[in-house]
GROMACS .gro file of C-alpha atoms in nm:
model
  302
    1MET     CA    1  13.587   5.673 -12.832
    2GLU     CA    2  13.217   5.634 -12.760
    3SER     CA    3  13.115   5.699 -13.119
    4HIS     CA    4  13.375   5.450 -13.243
    5ILE     CA    5  13.240   5.188 -13.002
    6LEU     CA    6  12.882   5.244 -13.118
    7GLU     CA    7  12.984   5.225 -13.485
    8THR     CA    8  13.175   4.902 -13.426
    9ALA     CA    9  12.887   4.747 -13.230
   10ASN     CA   10  12.645   4.836 -13.509
   11ARG     CA   11  12.872   4.681 -13.771
   12LEU     CA   12  12.901   4.364 -13.562
   13ARG     CA   13  12.522   4.340 -13.542
   14LEU     CA   14  12.498   4.377 -13.919
   15ILE     CA   15  12.752   4.098 -13.966
   16GLN     CA   16  12.548   3.875 -13.735
   17VAL     CA   17  12.236   3.938 -13.941
   18ASP     CA   18  12.406   3.907 -14.280
   19PHE     CA   19  12.577   3.578 -14.192
   20ALA     CA   20  12.306   3.431 -13.971
   21ASP     CA   21  12.267   3.132 -14.204
   22ASP     CA   22  12.641   3.058 -14.210
   23GLY     CA   23  12.826   2.841 -13.964
   24GLU     CA   24  12.936   2.980 -13.629
   25GLN     CA   25  13.301   2.951 -13.724
   26THR     CA   26  13.254   3.160 -14.040
   27ARG     CA   27  13.046   3.418 -13.858
   28THR     CA   28  13.300   3.442 -13.576
   29ALA     CA   29  13.582   3.491 -13.827
   30TYR     CA   30  13.403   3.787 -13.982
   31LEU     CA   31  13.330   3.935 -13.640
   32CYS     CA   32  13.693   3.900 -13.532
   33GLU     CA   33  13.810   4.059 -13.855
   34GLU     CA   34  13.581   4.356 -13.795
   35ILE     CA   35  13.711   4.397 -13.439
   36GLU     CA   36  14.071   4.385 -13.561
   37LYS     CA   37  13.995   4.664 -13.807
   38ALA     CA   38  13.837   4.871 -13.531
   39LEU     CA   39  14.136   4.821 -13.299
   40LYS     CA   40  14.378   4.963 -13.556
   41SER     CA   41  14.245   5.313 -13.492
   42VAL     CA   42  14.260   5.275 -13.112
   43LEU     CA   43  14.571   5.355 -12.913
   44PRO     CA   44  14.732   5.045 -12.756
   45ASP     CA   45  14.678   5.172 -12.402
   46GLU     CA   46  14.307   5.223 -12.472
   47ARG     CA   47  14.232   4.891 -12.642
   48ASN     CA   48  14.132   4.700 -12.327
   49GLU     CA   49  13.893   4.978 -12.232
   50PHE     CA   50  13.760   4.985 -12.589
   51LEU     CA   51  13.700   4.608 -12.592
   52GLY     CA   52  13.542   4.613 -12.248
   53ARG     CA   53  13.297   4.884 -12.342
   54LEU     CA   54  13.233   4.714 -12.675
   55LEU     CA   55  13.139   4.399 -12.484
   56GLU     CA   56  12.876   4.604 -12.298
   57LYS     CA   57  12.726   4.719 -12.629
   58PHE     CA   58  12.761   4.381 -12.799
   59PRO     CA   59  12.738   4.125 -12.516
   60VAL     CA   60  12.766   3.807 -12.723
   61GLY     CA   61  13.051   3.584 -12.822
   62SER     CA   62  13.351   3.485 -12.620
   63PHE     CA   63  13.587   3.619 -12.886
   64ILE     CA   64  13.568   3.971 -12.741
   65SER     CA   65  13.659   3.842 -12.396
   66GLN     CA   66  13.944   3.647 -12.554
   67ALA     CA   67  14.060   3.962 -12.730
   68ILE     CA   68  14.063   4.143 -12.397
   69SER     CA   69  14.266   3.863 -12.245
   70THR     CA   70  14.506   3.870 -12.539
   71GLU     CA   71  14.553   4.245 -12.508
   72THR     CA   72  14.619   4.203 -12.136
   73THR     CA   73  14.877   3.928 -12.179
   74VAL     CA   74  15.063   4.101 -12.459
   75LYS     CA   75  15.418   4.172 -12.365
   76SER     CA   76  15.438   4.502 -12.185
   77PRO     CA   77  15.608   4.775 -12.382
   78PRO     CA   78  15.954   4.869 -12.270
   79THR     CA   79  15.963   5.127 -11.997
   80VAL     CA   80  16.068   5.477 -12.092
   81ASP     CA   81  16.348   5.643 -11.906
   82GLU     CA   82  16.234   5.956 -11.725
   83SER     CA   83  16.504   6.159 -11.895
   84GLU     CA   84  16.359   6.069 -12.235
   85LEU     CA   85  16.025   6.214 -12.131
   86LYS     CA   86  16.200   6.549 -12.112
   87ASN     CA   87  16.376   6.504 -12.444
   88VAL     CA   88  16.203   6.717 -12.708
   89GLU     CA   89  16.319   6.505 -13.002
   90PHE     CA   90  16.193   6.186 -12.835
   91LEU     CA   91  15.854   6.339 -12.758
   92VAL     CA   92  15.806   6.479 -13.108
   93ARG     CA   93  15.912   6.150 -13.265
   94SER     CA   94  15.669   5.962 -13.041
   95ILE     CA   95  15.379   6.187 -13.144
   96LEU     CA   96  15.465   6.149 -13.511
   97GLU     CA   97  15.467   5.769 -13.476
   98ILE     CA   98  15.112   5.758 -13.341
   99ALA     CA   99  14.982   6.048 -13.553
  100PRO     CA  100  14.815   5.823 -13.815
  101THR     CA  101  14.609   5.654 -13.543
  102LEU     CA  102  14.490   5.972 -13.371
  103SER     CA  103  14.122   6.063 -13.382
  104ASP     CA  104  14.004   6.413 -13.476
  105ASN     CA  105  13.930   6.488 -13.111
  106GLN     CA  106  14.281   6.384 -13.011
  107LYS     CA  107  14.433   6.599 -13.286
  108ASP     CA  108  14.223   6.895 -13.173
  109PHE     CA  109  14.340   6.837 -12.816
  110ILE     CA  110  14.706   6.840 -12.923
  111ASP     CA  111  14.654   7.147 -13.139
  112LYS     CA  112  14.476   7.333 -12.860
  113SER     CA  113  14.740   7.232 -12.604
  114LEU     CA  114  15.021   7.354 -12.828
  115GLN     CA  115  14.836   7.679 -12.884
  116GLU     CA  116  14.784   7.734 -12.512
  117ALA     CA  117  15.151   7.661 -12.450
  118GLY     CA  118  15.252   7.908 -12.720
  119LEU     CA  119  15.420   7.639 -12.930
  120ARG     CA  120  15.228   7.692 -13.253
  121PRO     CA  121  15.397   7.902 -13.524
  122LYS     CA  122  15.356   8.263 -13.416
  123ALA     CA  123  15.222   8.395 -13.747
  124ARG     CA  124  14.969   8.116 -13.769
  125GLN     CA  125  14.872   8.160 -13.406
  126ASP     CA  126  14.825   8.537 -13.440
  127ASN     CA  127  14.621   8.496 -13.759
  128SER     CA  128  14.410   8.225 -13.600
  129ILE     CA  129  14.336   8.436 -13.293
  130GLU     CA  130  14.252   8.740 -13.505
  131LEU     CA  131  14.019   8.539 -13.728
  132ASP     CA  132  13.861   8.376 -13.424
  133GLN     CA  133  13.786   8.717 -13.273
  134LYS     CA  134  13.647   8.856 -13.599
  135LEU     CA  135  13.410   8.563 -13.644
  136LYS     CA  136  13.290   8.580 -13.285
  137GLN     CA  137  13.215   8.950 -13.322
  138LYS     CA  138  13.046   8.906 -13.660
  139PHE     CA  139  12.820   8.620 -13.550
  140LYS     CA  140  12.786   8.728 -13.186
  141VAL     CA  141  12.943   8.411 -13.047
  142GLY     CA  142  13.052   8.412 -12.684
  143ASP     CA  143  13.423   8.421 -12.599
  144GLU     CA  144  13.387   8.091 -12.418
  145CYS     CA  145  13.292   7.915 -12.742
  146ARG     CA  146  13.552   7.766 -12.976
  147ILE     CA  147  13.536   7.836 -13.347
  148SER     CA  148  13.586   7.508 -13.531
  149ALA     CA  149  13.845   7.522 -13.809
  150GLU     CA  150  13.678   7.226 -13.980
  151ASN     CA  151  13.341   7.401 -13.978
  152ILE     CA  152  13.501   7.716 -14.117
  153ALA     CA  153  13.646   7.512 -14.403
  154GLU     CA  154  13.310   7.346 -14.476
  155LEU     CA  155  13.123   7.677 -14.463
  156SER     CA  156  13.385   7.840 -14.687
  157ALA     CA  157  13.335   7.567 -14.947
  158ILE     CA  158  12.957   7.619 -14.937
  159LEU     CA  159  12.986   7.997 -14.971
  160ILE     CA  160  13.242   7.974 -15.252
  161ASP     CA  161  13.014   7.736 -15.440
  162PHE     CA  162  12.722   7.977 -15.388
  163VAL     CA  163  12.918   8.278 -15.515
  164LEU     CA  164  13.065   8.100 -15.817
  165LYS     CA  165  12.720   7.982 -15.927
  166LEU     CA  166  12.557   8.320 -15.870
  167GLU     CA  167  12.830   8.534 -16.030
  168PRO     CA  168  12.788   8.425 -16.397
  169LEU     CA  169  12.409   8.445 -16.368
  170VAL     CA  170  12.426   8.804 -16.242
  171TRP     CA  171  12.671   8.920 -16.508
  172ASN     CA  172  12.485   8.746 -16.792
  173THR     CA  173  12.161   8.910 -16.681
  174TRP     CA  174  12.332   9.249 -16.668
  175ARG     CA  175  12.479   9.203 -17.018
  176GLN     CA  176  12.130   9.134 -17.151
  177LEU     CA  177  11.993   9.445 -16.982
  178SER     CA  178  12.277   9.673 -17.087
  179PRO     CA  179  12.510   9.529 -17.354
  180ARG     CA  180  12.711   9.850 -17.385
  181SER     CA  181  12.745   9.928 -17.017
  182ALA     CA  182  13.088  10.016 -16.880
  183VAL     CA  183  13.009   9.808 -16.573
  184ARG     CA  184  13.191   9.484 -16.642
  185PRO     CA  185  13.348   9.201 -16.439
  186GLN     CA  186  13.714   9.251 -16.350
  187GLY     CA  187  13.815   8.904 -16.472
  188ALA     CA  188  13.745   8.537 -16.418
  189LEU     CA  189  13.648   8.521 -16.052
  190THR     CA  190  13.676   8.141 -16.036
  191LYS     CA  191  14.034   8.150 -16.163
  192LYS     CA  192  14.127   8.437 -15.935
  193ILE     CA  193  13.994   8.264 -15.623
  194GLY     CA  194  14.172   7.944 -15.723
  195GLN     CA  195  14.500   8.131 -15.762
  196PHE     CA  196  14.454   8.301 -15.427
  197LEU     CA  197  14.376   7.975 -15.246
  198SER     CA  198  14.685   7.814 -15.398
  199SER     CA  199  14.898   8.103 -15.267
  200ASP     CA  200  14.968   8.247 -15.610
  201ALA     CA  201  15.174   8.562 -15.550
  202GLU     CA  202  15.006   8.737 -15.844
  203VAL     CA  203  14.666   8.740 -15.671
  204SER     CA  204  14.619   8.917 -15.339
  205VAL     CA  205  14.329   8.904 -15.099
  206LYS     CA  206  14.255   9.268 -15.192
  207GLN     CA  207  14.204   9.173 -15.558
  208VAL     CA  208  13.958   8.901 -15.464
  209ASP     CA  209  13.786   9.135 -15.220
  210ASP     CA  210  13.756   9.408 -15.485
  211ASP     CA  211  13.594   9.167 -15.732
  212LEU     CA  212  13.350   9.043 -15.471
  213LYS     CA  213  13.258   9.400 -15.375
  214VAL     CA  214  13.183   9.484 -15.739
  215LEU     CA  215  12.960   9.177 -15.759
  216GLN     CA  216  12.797   9.266 -15.428
  217ARG     CA  217  12.717   9.622 -15.539
  218LEU     CA  218  12.579   9.503 -15.872
  219ILE     CA  219  12.351   9.248 -15.704
  220ALA     CA  220  12.232   9.506 -15.452
  221ALA     CA  221  12.171   9.766 -15.726
  222MET     CA  222  11.983   9.523 -15.953
  223THR     CA  223  11.771   9.396 -15.665
  224SER     CA  224  11.685   9.749 -15.559
  225ALA     CA  225  11.621   9.856 -15.919
  226VAL     CA  226  11.356   9.589 -15.967
  227SER     CA  227  11.146   9.741 -15.691
  228ARG     CA  228  11.185  10.090 -15.839
  229ALA     CA  229  11.147  10.011 -16.209
  230GLY     CA  230  10.768  10.007 -16.189
  231GLY     CA  231  10.756  10.352 -16.035
  232GLN     CA  232  11.002  10.492 -16.289
  233PHE     CA  233  10.801  10.349 -16.578
  234ALA     CA  234  10.478  10.487 -16.433
  235LYS     CA  235  10.627  10.837 -16.407
  236ARG     CA  236  10.746  10.831 -16.766
  237HIS     CA  237  10.413  10.693 -16.887
  238ILE     CA  238  10.213  10.958 -16.703
  239ALA     CA  239  10.447  11.231 -16.821
  240ARG     CA  240  10.379  11.128 -17.180
  241PHE     CA  241  10.013  11.026 -17.176
  242SER     CA  242   9.860  11.247 -16.908
  243PRO     CA  243   9.568  11.473 -17.020
  244LEU     CA  244   9.767  11.786 -16.938
  245GLU     CA  245  10.061  11.671 -17.150
  246ILE     CA  246   9.836  11.582 -17.444
  247GLU     CA  247   9.652  11.915 -17.423
  248ALA     CA  248   9.985  12.097 -17.422
  249LEU     CA  249  10.094  11.911 -17.736
  250VAL     CA  250   9.764  11.989 -17.910
  251ARG     CA  251   9.796  12.361 -17.838
  252MET     CA  252  10.141  12.368 -17.997
  253GLU     CA  253  10.010  12.217 -18.322
  254PRO     CA  254   9.812  12.407 -18.587
  255GLY     CA  255   9.464  12.274 -18.644
  256SER     CA  256   9.123  12.345 -18.788
  257VAL     CA  257   8.893  12.568 -18.588
  258PHE     CA  258   8.606  12.343 -18.692
  259VAL     CA  259   8.746  12.047 -18.493
  260SER     CA  260   8.676  12.055 -18.122
  261HIS     CA  261   8.958  12.058 -17.869
  262ASP     CA  262   8.849  11.725 -17.721
  263VAL     CA  263   8.858  11.556 -18.061
  264LYS     CA  264   9.206  11.691 -18.124
  265CYS     CA  265   9.321  11.558 -17.787
  266TRP     CA  266   9.175  11.216 -17.858
  267LYS     CA  267   9.349  11.201 -18.195
  268LYS     CA  268   9.678  11.299 -18.033
  269TYR     CA  269   9.635  11.029 -17.770
  270LYS     CA  270   9.567  10.767 -18.040
  271GLU     CA  271   9.873  10.887 -18.228
  272LEU     CA  272  10.094  10.847 -17.922
  273ALA     CA  273   9.934  10.516 -17.826
  274GLU     CA  274  10.043  10.362 -18.156
  275THR     CA  275  10.398  10.360 -18.021
  276LEU     CA  276  10.286  10.177 -17.709
  277ASN     CA  277  10.346   9.801 -17.752
  278GLU     CA  278  10.516   9.512 -17.572
  279ASP     CA  279  10.860   9.593 -17.711
  280SER     CA  280  10.844   9.960 -17.622
  281ILE     CA  281  10.717   9.886 -17.270
  282GLU     CA  282  10.993   9.629 -17.217
  283MET     CA  283  11.254   9.878 -17.338
  284GLU     CA  284  11.117  10.143 -17.103
  285ILE     CA  285  11.133   9.908 -16.804
  286ARG     CA  286  11.484   9.791 -16.896
  287LYS     CA  287  11.597  10.150 -16.932
  288ALA     CA  288  11.456  10.233 -16.592
  289ILE     CA  289  11.646   9.940 -16.437
  290VAL     CA  290  11.972  10.017 -16.619
  291ASP     CA  291  11.961  10.389 -16.536
  292TYR     CA  292  11.906  10.316 -16.169
  293VAL     CA  293  12.175  10.045 -16.152
  294GLU     CA  294  12.434  10.259 -16.326
  295SER     CA  295  12.356  10.554 -16.102
  296LEU     CA  296  12.438  10.336 -15.800
  297THR     CA  297  12.739  10.161 -15.950
  298LYS     CA  298  12.891  10.464 -16.120
  299GLY     CA  299  13.265  10.426 -16.155
  300MET     CA  300  13.292  10.071 -16.028
  301GLY     CA  301  13.350   9.927 -16.373
  302GLN     CA  302  13.636  10.162 -16.451
   0.00000   0.00000   0.00000
């Protein structure tokens, strides 16, 4: 209620400022209209308290005091027979009647109370408790804390958006690195998640989980490969252009006895170096990345 009071008081102050040049009658009409709107989301039994506390935050104008007086003099609601208070149908119907006016805190209170009383659907309750325990263990949250369902929904939306933006980027990059690779996406992840969220019987949580694990392994392998590609390229380069390798190649080739060994080695190096250009280096680095990724993801694209 406190936040609603503060919001209403702030809106009343804005109205005062916006209509400061208008007549008092016009300004009062706008203020009363704003208060009437605010009262619609307040339970009848709480309206006097709401208006009284609003008067403390916005202590001007007799119209609030008049509203309090009006609320007080309104005809009292009919008394409820005690037997009706024990009638399940009457209680449920009463809650449904006021449901549109309930705040989020009030709805949470009802939901929590029903859960504690064991009146929530058993399957939903068991799933909720299991999920609550998993999240607390995963994020090391104390048992005394309550996991907010609304926050879970918001976080899920953020993570889904993150995954669906990252997934095409990762696969497109992989296709450029290795067009003929057997490692391929299992299908349209966006469509599959949408089907799962809409309770499509054709898509199970295992299918979504399998696709996400493939994506996870590919991202991990590509990230790791980047740090190793330089070393792999260096090994291949040294193996091909090292003095010992060049000398070994020279010894295997026939040559004139009038040409010194060093000259022959230099010529061989120049011959090999002609194949060393930007394209060949890029291909070598790509090959190093692809080989490493496929060694880690072997079989996952089958």
